[in-house]
Coordinates of C-alpha atoms in Angstrom, one line a residue:
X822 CA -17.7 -7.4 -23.6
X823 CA -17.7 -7.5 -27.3
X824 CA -19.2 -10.9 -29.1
X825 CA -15.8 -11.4 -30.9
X826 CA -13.9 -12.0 -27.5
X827 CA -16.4 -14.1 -25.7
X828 CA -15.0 -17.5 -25.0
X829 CA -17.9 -19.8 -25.6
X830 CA -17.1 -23.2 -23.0
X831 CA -15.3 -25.9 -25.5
X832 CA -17.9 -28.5 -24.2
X833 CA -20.6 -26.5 -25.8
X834 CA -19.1 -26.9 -28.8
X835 CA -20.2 -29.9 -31.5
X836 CA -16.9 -32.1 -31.7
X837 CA -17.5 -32.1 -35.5
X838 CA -18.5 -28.9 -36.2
X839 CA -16.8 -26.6 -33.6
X840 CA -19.8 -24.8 -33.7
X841 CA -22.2 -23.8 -31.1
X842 CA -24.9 -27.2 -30.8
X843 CA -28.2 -26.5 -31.2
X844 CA -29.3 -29.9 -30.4
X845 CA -26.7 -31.6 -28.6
X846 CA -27.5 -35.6 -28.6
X847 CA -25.1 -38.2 -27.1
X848 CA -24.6 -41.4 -28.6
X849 CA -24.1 -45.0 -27.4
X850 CA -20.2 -44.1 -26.5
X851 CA -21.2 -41.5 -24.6
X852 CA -20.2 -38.6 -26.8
X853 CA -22.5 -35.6 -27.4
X854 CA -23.1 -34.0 -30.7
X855 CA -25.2 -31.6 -32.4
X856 CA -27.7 -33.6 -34.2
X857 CA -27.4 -32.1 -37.7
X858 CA -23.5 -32.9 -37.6
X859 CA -23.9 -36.1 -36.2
X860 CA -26.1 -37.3 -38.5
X861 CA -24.8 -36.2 -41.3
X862 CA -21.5 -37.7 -40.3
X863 CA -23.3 -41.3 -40.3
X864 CA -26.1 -41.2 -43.0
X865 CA -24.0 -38.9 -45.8
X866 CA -20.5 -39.9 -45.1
X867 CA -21.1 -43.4 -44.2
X868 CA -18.9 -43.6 -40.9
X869 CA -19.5 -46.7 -38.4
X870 CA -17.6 -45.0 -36.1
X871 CA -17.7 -42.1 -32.9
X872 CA -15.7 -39.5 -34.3
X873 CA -14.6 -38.6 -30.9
X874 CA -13.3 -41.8 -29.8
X875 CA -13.1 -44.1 -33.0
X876 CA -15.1 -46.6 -31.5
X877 CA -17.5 -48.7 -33.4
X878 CA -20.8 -47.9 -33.5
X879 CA -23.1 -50.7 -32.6
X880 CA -26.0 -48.8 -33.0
X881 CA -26.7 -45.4 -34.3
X882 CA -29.6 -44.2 -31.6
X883 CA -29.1 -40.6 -30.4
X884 CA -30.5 -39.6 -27.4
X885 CA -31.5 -35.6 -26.5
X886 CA -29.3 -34.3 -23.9
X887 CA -32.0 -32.1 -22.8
X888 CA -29.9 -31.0 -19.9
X889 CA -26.7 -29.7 -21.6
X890 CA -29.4 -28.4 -24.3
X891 CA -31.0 -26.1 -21.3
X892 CA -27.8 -25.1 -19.8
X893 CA -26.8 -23.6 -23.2
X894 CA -30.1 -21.8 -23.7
X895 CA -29.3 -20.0 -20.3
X896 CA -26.0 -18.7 -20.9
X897 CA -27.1 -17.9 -24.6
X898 CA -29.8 -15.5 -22.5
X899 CA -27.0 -14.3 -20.3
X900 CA -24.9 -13.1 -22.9
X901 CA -27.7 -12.0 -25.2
X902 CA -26.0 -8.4 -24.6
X903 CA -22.6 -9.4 -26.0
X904 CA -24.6 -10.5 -29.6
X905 CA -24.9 -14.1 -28.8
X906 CA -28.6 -14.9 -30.1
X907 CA -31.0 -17.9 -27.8
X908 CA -31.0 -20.8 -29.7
X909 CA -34.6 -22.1 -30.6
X910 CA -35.7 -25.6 -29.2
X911 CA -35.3 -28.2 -31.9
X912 CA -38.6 -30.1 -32.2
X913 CA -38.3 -34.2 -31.3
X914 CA -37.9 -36.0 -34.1
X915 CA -41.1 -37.5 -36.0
X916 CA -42.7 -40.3 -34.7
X917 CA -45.1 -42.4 -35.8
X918 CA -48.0 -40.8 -34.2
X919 CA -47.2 -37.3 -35.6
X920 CA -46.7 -38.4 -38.6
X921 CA -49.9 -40.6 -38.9
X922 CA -51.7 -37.5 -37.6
X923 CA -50.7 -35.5 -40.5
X924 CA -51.2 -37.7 -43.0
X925 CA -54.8 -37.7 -41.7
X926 CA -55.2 -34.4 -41.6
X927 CA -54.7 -34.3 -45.2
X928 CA -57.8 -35.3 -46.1
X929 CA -59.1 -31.8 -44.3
X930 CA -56.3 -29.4 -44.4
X931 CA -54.3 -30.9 -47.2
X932 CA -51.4 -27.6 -48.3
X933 CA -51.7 -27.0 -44.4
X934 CA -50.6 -30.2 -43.4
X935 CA -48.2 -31.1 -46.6
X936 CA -46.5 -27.4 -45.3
X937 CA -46.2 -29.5 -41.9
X938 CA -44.7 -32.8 -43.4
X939 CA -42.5 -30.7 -45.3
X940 CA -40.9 -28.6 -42.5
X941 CA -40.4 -31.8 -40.8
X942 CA -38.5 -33.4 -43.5
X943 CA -35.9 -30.8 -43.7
X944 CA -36.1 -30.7 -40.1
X945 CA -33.2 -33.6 -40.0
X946 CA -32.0 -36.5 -42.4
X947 CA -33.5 -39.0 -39.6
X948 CA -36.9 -37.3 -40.4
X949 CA -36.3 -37.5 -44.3
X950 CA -35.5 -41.3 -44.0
X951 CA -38.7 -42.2 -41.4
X952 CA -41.1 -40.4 -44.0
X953 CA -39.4 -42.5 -47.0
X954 CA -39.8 -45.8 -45.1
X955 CA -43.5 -45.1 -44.1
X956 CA -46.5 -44.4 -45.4
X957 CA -46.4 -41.4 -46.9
X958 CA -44.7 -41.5 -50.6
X959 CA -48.4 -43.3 -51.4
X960 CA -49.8 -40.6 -50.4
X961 CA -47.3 -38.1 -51.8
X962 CA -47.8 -39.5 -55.0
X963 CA -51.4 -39.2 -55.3
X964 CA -52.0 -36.1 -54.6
X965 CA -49.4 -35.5 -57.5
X966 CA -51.7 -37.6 -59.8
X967 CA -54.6 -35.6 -58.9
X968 CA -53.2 -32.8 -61.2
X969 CA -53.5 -34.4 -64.5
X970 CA -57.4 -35.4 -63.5
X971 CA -58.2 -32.4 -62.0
X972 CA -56.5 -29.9 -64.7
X973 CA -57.3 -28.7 -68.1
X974 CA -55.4 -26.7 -70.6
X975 CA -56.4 -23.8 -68.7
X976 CA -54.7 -24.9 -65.5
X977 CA -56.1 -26.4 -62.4
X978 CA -57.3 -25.3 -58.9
X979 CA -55.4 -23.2 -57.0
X980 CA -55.3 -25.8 -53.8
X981 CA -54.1 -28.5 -56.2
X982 CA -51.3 -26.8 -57.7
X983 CA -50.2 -26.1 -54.2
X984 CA -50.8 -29.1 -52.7
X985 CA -48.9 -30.7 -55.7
X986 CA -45.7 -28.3 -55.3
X987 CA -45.9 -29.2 -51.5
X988 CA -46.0 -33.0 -52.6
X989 CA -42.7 -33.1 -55.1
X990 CA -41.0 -31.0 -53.1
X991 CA -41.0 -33.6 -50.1
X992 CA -40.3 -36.1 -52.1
X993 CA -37.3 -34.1 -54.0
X994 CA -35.9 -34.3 -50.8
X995 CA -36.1 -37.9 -49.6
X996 CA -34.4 -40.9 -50.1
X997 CA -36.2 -43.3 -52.4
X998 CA -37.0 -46.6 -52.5
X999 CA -37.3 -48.7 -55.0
X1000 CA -40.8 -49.3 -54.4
X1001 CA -41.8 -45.6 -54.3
X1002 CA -39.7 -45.2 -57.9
X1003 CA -41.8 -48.3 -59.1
X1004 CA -44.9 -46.2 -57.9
X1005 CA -43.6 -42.8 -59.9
X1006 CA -42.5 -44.7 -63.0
X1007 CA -46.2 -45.5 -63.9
X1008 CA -48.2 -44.0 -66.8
X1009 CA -50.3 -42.0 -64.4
X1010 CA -47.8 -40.4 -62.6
X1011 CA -45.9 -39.6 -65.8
X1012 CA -48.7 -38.4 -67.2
X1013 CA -49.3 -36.0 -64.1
X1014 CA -45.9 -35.4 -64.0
X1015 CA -45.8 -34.1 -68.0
X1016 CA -48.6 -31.8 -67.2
X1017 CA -46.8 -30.1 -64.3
X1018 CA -43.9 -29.6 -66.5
X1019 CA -46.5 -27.8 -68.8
X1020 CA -48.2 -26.0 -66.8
X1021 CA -47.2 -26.0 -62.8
X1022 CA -45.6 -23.2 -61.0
X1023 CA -41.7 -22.7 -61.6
X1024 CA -40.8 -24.6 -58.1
X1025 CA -43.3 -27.7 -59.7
X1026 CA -41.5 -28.2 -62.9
X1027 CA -37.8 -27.8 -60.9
X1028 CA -39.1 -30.7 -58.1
X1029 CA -40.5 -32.6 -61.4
X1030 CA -37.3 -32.7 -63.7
X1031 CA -35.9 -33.5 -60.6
X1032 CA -37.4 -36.5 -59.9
X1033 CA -37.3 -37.8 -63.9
X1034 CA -33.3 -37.7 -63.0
X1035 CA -33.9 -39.4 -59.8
X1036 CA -35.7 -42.0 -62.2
X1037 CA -33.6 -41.9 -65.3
X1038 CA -30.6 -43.0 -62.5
X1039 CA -32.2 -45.3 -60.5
X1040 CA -35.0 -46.8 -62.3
X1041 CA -34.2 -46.9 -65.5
X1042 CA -34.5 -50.6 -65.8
X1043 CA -38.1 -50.0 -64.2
X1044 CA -38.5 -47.3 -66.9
X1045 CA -37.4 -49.2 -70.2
X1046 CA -39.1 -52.0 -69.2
X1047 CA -42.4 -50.3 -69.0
X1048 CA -42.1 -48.5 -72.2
X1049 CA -40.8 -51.0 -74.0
X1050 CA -44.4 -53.1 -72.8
X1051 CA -46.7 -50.4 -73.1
X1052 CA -47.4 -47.6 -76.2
X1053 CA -49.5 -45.3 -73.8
X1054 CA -46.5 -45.5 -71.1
X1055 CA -44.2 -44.7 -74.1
X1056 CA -45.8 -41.8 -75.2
X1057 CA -46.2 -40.4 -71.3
X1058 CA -42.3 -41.1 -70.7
X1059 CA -41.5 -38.7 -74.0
X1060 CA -43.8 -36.3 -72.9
X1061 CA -42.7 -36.1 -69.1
X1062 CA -39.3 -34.9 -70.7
X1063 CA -37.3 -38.4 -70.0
X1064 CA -36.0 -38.6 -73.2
X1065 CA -34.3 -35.0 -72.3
X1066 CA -33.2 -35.6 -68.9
X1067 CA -31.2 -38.6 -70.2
X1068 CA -29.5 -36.7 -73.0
X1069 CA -28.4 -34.2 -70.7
X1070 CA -27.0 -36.7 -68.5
X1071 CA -24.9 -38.5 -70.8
X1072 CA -22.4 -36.3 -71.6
X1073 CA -21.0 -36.8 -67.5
X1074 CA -20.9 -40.9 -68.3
X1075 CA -17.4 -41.9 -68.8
X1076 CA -15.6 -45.2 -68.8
X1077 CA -15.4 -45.6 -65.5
X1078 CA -19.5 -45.4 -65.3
X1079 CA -19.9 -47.8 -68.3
X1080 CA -22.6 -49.9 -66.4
X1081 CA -24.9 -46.3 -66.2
X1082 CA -24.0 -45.2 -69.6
X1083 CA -24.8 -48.4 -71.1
X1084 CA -28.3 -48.5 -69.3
X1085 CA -29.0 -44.9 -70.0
X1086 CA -28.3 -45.8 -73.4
X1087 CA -31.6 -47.7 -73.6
X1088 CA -34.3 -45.8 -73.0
X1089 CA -33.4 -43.3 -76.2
X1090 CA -32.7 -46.8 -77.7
X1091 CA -36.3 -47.8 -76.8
X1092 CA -37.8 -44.5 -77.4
X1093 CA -36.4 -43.7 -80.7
X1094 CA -38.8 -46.7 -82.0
X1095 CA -41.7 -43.7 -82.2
X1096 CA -41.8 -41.1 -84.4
X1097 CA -42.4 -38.5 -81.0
X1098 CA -39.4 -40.3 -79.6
X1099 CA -37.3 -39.5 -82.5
X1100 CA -38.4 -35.7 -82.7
X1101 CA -37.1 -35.4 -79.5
X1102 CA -33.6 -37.0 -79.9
X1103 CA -33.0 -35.1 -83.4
X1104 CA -34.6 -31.3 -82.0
X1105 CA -32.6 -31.7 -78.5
X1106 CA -29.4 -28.9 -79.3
X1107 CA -27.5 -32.1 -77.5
X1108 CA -29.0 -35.1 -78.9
X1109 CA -27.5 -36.5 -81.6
X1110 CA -23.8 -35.2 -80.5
X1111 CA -23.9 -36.8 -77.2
X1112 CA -25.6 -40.4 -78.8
X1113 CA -22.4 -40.2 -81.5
X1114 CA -19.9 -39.7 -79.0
X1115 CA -20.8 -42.4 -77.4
X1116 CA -19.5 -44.7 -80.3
X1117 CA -16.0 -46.6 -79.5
X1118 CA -16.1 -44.8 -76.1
X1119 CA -17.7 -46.5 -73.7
X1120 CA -18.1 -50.2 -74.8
X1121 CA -19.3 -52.6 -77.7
X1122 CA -22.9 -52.5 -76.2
X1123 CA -22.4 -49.0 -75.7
X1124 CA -21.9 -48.8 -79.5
X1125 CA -24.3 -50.7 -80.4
X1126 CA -27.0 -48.8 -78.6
X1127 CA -25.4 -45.2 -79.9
X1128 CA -25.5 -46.5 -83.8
X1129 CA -29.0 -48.1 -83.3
X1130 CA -30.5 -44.4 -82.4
X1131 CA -28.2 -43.1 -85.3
X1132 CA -29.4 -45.9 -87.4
X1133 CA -32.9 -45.1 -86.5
X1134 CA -33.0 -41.0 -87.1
X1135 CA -31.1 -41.6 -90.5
X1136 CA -33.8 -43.9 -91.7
X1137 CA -37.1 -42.6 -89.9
X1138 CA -36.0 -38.6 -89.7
X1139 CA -33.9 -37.8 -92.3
X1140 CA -34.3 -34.3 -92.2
X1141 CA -31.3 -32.6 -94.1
X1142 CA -30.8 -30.7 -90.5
X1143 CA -30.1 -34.2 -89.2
X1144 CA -27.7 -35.3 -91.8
X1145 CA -25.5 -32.4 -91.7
X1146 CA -25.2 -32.3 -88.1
X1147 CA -24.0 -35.6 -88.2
X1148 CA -21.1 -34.7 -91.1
X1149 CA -20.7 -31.9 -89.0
X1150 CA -19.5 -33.3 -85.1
X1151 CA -18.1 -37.2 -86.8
X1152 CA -20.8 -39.0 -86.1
X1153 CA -20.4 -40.2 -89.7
X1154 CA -16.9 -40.9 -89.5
X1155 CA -17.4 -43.1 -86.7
X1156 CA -19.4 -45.0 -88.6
X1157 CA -17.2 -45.5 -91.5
X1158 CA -14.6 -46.4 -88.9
X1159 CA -16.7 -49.2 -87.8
X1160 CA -17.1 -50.8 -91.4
X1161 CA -13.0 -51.7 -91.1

């Protein structure tokens, strides 16, 4: 019989994704999923309800229907002819104990066992929020400050610029708390982080911009309030590339995000009170353009902010490049506007 006209049963099916389920799960209605749908349809989308019956979900525990999961690896191996491949056996989810173990191992087999703890994490979004809530962003994010004490302008060790890839790439891909941003928006991590965006691997700098996003959206109160406190955490927030993460994110801020414009606003507000800050703004192809356009857009504090920076290049940098960009895209204009 040819693959295209074998009828696969309907009840092997995932309700959600009418696709064959690899790891069917049933919930507390008494529906069974596949476990990447069904999760998906409660963490991303935000449901409270079975999708199958609409009733409220009280709780959100799945349970392994190992049964239905064995029946269809049999007829999966009874129709292997027809071009219908087994289905590999999903690993449990992580627990504490397997978790805990590989954390330890780390100390040993550090790559081997960040390889481990990352092919976990993408394993399920379950897995990605247990390793967020536990213990091992701490961990994560030391072995990421390792590389600006362990490296030189030369580079670093081969097992540390691994391990370090290893490391931002799980936490690129988890769900982070506040306290973990608080962790990552210190002046040693920046300064580890501006080193990997020197000299890491490709992957390294990608998992490292990444995160200054995650940052410049989440914490940038955390951010501005550091800088603002501390020179040396000023000069590590320029140099991790902040300053251009935030530019580049402005131009999606509109009116209905005037909150988030406003407070990404203030870190080039804060930043702009260095010279290294300023160099930034004024050589970014974006910079001033997207600061000026800002003006009478967004909202009075919006303004005031955008002028400030303007204020600040005109009278710090006032390069003749600077100037005649500014003639060039309104920004002076704007200004003159304001004077009415």
């Amino acid at each position: 019989m040819d693959s295209t006209e074998l009828e696969i049963p309907s009840y092997f099916l995932c309700p959600i994704s009418m696709q064959l389920m690899a790891d069917p799960v049933t919930m507390s209605t008494g529906s069974t999923y596949d476990r990447h749908s069904i999760e998906k349809w409660i963490s991303t989308m935000g449901n409270s309800t079975c999708p199958l019956t609409k009733q409220p979900l009280h709780n959100t525990d799945l349970t392994p229907n190992h049964t239905l999961h064995r029946i269809i690896q049999q007829w999966c191996v009874l129709n292997s002819s027809t071009g219908v491949h087994r289905i590999s056996t999903p690993r449990p989810p992580l627990d504490a104990d397997r978790l805990n173990k590989l954390l330890q191992d780390m100390d040993s087999f550090k790559v081997k066992s960040l390889k481990k703890l990352r092919s976990a994490a993408a394993e399920s979004e379950g897995n990605r929020q247990f390793i967020a809530s536990f213990a091992a962003p701490p961990a994560l994010i030391s072995i990421i400050e390792s590389y600006s004490t362990e490296s030189d302008e030369a580079g670093c060790s081969y097992d540390v610029a691994v391990a370090c890839e290893e490391a931002l790439g799980i936490l690129y891909s988890l769900p982070l708390p506040d306290e973990t941003l608080d962790s990552i928006a210190t002046s040693k991590c920046l300064a580890s982080l501006a080193a990997i965006l020197k000299r890491g691997t490709s992957s390294a700098r990608f998992y490292s911009s990444m995160l200054l996003q995650t940052l410049s959206r989440k914490g940038l109160e955390r951010l501005v309030m550091n800088a603002n406190d501390d020179q040396r955490m000023r000069m590590k927030t320029i140099e991790a590339g902040a300053v251009s993460v935030l530019i580049e994110s402005l131009p999606d801020q509109t009116l209905e995000k005037q909150g988030r414009c406003e407070r990404m606003l203030c870190l080039p507000d804060v930043l702009c009170g260095c010279a290294e800050g300023r160099d930034v703004v004024a050589d970014h192809a974006m910079g001033i353009h997207v600061v000026s356009k800002k003006i009478l857009r967004v909202s009075d504090l919006a303004t005031e902010k955008a002028v400030w920076i303007l204020w600040l290049l005109c009278k710090f940098s006032p390069s003749k490049r600077v100037i005649d960009e500014m003639l060039q895209i309104g920004a002076v204009t704007k200004l003159c506007l304001l004077l009415n």
